Short mmCIF file of C-alpha atoms in Angstrom, two decimals:
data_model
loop_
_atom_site.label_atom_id
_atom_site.label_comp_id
_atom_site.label_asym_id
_atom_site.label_seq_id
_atom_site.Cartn_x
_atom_site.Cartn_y
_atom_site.Cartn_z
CA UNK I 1 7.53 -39.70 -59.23
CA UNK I 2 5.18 -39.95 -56.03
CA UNK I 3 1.74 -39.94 -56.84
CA UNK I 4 1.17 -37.02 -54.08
CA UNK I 5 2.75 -34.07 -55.98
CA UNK I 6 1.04 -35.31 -59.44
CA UNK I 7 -1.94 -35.10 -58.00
CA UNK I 8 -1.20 -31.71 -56.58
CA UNK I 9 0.13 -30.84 -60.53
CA UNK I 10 -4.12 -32.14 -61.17
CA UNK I 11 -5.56 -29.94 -59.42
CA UNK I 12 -3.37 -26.72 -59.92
CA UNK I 13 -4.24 -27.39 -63.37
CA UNK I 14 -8.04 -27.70 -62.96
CA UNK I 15 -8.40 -24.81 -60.63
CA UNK I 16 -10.56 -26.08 -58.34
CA UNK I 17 -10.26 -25.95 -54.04
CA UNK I 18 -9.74 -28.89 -52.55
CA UNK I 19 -7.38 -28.73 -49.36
CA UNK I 20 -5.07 -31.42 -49.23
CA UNK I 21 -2.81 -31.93 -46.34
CA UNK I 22 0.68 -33.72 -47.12
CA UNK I 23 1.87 -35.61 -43.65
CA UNK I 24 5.01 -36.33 -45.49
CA UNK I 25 6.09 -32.84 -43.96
CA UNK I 26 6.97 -33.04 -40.19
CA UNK I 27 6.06 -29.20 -39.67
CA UNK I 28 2.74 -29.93 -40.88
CA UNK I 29 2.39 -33.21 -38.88
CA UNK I 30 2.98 -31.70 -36.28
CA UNK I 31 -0.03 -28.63 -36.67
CA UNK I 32 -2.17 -30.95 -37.37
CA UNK I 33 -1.51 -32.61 -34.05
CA UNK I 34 -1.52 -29.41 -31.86
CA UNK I 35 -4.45 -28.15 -33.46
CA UNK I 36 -6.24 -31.36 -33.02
CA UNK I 37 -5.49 -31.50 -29.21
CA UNK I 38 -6.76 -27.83 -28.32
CA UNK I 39 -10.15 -29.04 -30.32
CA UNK I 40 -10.27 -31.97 -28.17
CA UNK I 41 -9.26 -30.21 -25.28
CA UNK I 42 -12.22 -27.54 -26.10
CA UNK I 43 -14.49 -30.11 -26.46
CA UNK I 44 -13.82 -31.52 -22.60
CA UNK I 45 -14.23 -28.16 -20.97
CA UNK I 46 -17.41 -28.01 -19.37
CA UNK I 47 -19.73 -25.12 -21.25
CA UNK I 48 -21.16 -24.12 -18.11
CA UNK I 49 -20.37 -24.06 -14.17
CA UNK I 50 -21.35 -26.51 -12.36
CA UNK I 51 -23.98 -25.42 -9.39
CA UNK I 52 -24.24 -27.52 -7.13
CA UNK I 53 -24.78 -27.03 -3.47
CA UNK I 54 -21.77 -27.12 -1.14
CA UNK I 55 -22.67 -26.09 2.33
CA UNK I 56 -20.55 -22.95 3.89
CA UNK I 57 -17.80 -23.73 6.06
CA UNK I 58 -18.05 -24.06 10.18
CA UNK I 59 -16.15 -21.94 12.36
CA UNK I 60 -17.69 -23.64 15.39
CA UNK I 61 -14.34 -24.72 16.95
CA UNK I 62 -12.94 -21.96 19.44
CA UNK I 63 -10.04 -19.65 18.02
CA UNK I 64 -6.82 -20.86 19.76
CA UNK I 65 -3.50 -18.73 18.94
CA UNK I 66 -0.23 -17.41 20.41
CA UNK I 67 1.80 -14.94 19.32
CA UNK I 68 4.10 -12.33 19.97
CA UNK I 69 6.69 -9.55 17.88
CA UNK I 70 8.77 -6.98 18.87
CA UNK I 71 11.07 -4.06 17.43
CA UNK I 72 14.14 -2.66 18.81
CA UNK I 73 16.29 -0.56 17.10
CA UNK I 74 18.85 1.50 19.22
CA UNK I 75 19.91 4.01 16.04
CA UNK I 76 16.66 5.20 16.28
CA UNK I 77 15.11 4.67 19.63
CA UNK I 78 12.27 2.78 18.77
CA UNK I 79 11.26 -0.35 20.91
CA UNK I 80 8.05 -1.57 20.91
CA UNK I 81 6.25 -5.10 21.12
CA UNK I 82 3.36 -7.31 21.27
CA UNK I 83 2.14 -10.51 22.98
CA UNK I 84 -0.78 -12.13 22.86
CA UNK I 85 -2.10 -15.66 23.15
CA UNK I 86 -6.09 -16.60 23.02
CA UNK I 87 -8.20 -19.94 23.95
CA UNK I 88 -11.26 -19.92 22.96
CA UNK I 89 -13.46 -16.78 24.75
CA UNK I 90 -10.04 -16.14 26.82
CA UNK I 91 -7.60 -13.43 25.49
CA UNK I 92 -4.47 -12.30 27.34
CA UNK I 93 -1.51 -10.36 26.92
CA UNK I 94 0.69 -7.49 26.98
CA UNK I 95 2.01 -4.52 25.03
CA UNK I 96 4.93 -2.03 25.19
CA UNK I 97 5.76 0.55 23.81
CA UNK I 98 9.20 3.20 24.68
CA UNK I 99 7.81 6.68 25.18
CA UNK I 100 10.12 9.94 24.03
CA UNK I 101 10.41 10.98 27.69
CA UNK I 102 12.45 7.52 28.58
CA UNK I 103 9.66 5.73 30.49
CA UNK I 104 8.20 2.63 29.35
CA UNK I 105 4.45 2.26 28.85
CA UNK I 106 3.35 -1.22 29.27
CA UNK I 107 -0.48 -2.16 28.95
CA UNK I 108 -1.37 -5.41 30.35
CA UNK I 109 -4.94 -6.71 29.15
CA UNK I 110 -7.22 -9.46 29.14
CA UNK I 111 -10.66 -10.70 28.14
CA UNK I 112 -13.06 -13.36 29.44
CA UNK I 113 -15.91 -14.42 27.74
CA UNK I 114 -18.51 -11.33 28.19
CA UNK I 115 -16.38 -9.53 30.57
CA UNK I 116 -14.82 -7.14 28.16
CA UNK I 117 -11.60 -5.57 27.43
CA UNK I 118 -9.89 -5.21 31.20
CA UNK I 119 -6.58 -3.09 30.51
CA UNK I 120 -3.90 -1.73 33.67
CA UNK I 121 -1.31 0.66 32.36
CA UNK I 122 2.14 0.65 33.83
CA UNK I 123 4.75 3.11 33.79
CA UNK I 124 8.67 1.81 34.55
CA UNK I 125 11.21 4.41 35.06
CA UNK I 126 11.13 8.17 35.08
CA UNK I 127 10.45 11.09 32.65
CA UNK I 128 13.53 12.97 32.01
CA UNK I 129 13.18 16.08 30.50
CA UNK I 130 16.20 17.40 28.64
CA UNK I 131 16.33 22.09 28.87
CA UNK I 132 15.03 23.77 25.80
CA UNK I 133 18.56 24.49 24.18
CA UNK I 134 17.66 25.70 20.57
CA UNK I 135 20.55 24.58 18.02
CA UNK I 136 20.14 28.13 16.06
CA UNK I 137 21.13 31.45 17.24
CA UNK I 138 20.28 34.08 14.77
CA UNK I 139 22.69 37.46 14.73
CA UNK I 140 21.28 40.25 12.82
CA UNK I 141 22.90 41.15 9.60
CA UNK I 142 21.58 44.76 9.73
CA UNK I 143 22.20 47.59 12.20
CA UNK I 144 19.03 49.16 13.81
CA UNK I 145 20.13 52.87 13.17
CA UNK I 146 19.03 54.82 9.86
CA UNK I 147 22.74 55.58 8.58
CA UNK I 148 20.03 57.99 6.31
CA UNK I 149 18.04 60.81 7.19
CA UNK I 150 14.72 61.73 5.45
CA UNK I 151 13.50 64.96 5.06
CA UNK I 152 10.62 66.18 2.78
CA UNK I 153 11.42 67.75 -0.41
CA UNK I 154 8.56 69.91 -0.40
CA UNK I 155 6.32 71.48 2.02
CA UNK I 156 2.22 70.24 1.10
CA UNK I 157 -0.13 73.26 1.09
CA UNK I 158 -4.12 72.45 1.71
CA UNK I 159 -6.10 73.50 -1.53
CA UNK I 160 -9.13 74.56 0.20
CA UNK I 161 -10.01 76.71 2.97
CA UNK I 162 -11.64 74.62 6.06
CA UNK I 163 -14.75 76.17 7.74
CA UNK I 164 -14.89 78.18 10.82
CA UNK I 165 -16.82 76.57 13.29
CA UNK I 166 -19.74 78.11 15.10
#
């Protein structure tokens, strides 16, 4: 017999609490080396943040960009689109847009430095305005003459006698 499992026999008998770990069994190789990673793992974490000074970042460099998007979808009428391209303080560009009366609406614009935001509108084509022709045309499911005739099944009589005036 191994020596391991008589001992184990020892202290079953004697009652006592020892722990004993057998690292003949894989499994338990094995927990004991996961378990002893995440302690040492634990153990490397820093307990607190570091707080060191780290200066903020510099957006001194001009903004420089281009860019541009449209839509146009014929099912459903919609075209639209954007264009714009910056350097530094200089901003240009252009936006259109198809309006419901068939004209396009196109907004040219541009900024420079302090001069602010310098927009011309432009129109191309002409509004067309389709007649009012309303898709529902109600007909009356009732005739306009009584096919009844009322008449009062009794004839009210005043309870009191009004006052002659003077």
């Amino acid at each position: 017999m191994k020596p391991l499992p008589l001992m184990l026999e020892y202290i079953r008998r004697r009652r006592k609490k020892f722990f004993i770990i057998s690292i003949e069994s894989p499994n338990m190789f094995t927990r004991i080396i996961v378990t002893l990673g995440l302690v040492a793992a634990s153990l490397a974490a820093p307990s607190q943040p570091s707080y060191g000074y780290s200066p903020p970042p510099s957006y001194q460099s001009p903004a420089q960009y281009n860019f541009d998007w449209l839509v146009k979808d014929d099912y459903s009428g919609n075209d639209y689109g954007h264009q714009e391209s910056r350097d530094g303080y200089n901003t240009q560009g252009t936006y259109y847009v198809q309006l419901p009366d068939g004209r396009l609406q196109k907004v040219t614009y541009y900024v420079d430095g302090d001069s602010g935001y310098v927009a011309e509108v432009s129109y191309e084509g002409e509004a067309q305005y389709q007649a009012h022709q309303p898709s529902y045309h109600p007909t009356p499911s009732y005739h306009t003459t009584p096919s009844y005739h009322p008449t009062p099944a009794y004839r009210p009589t005043p309870s009191y006698r009004p006052r002659p005036h003077h």
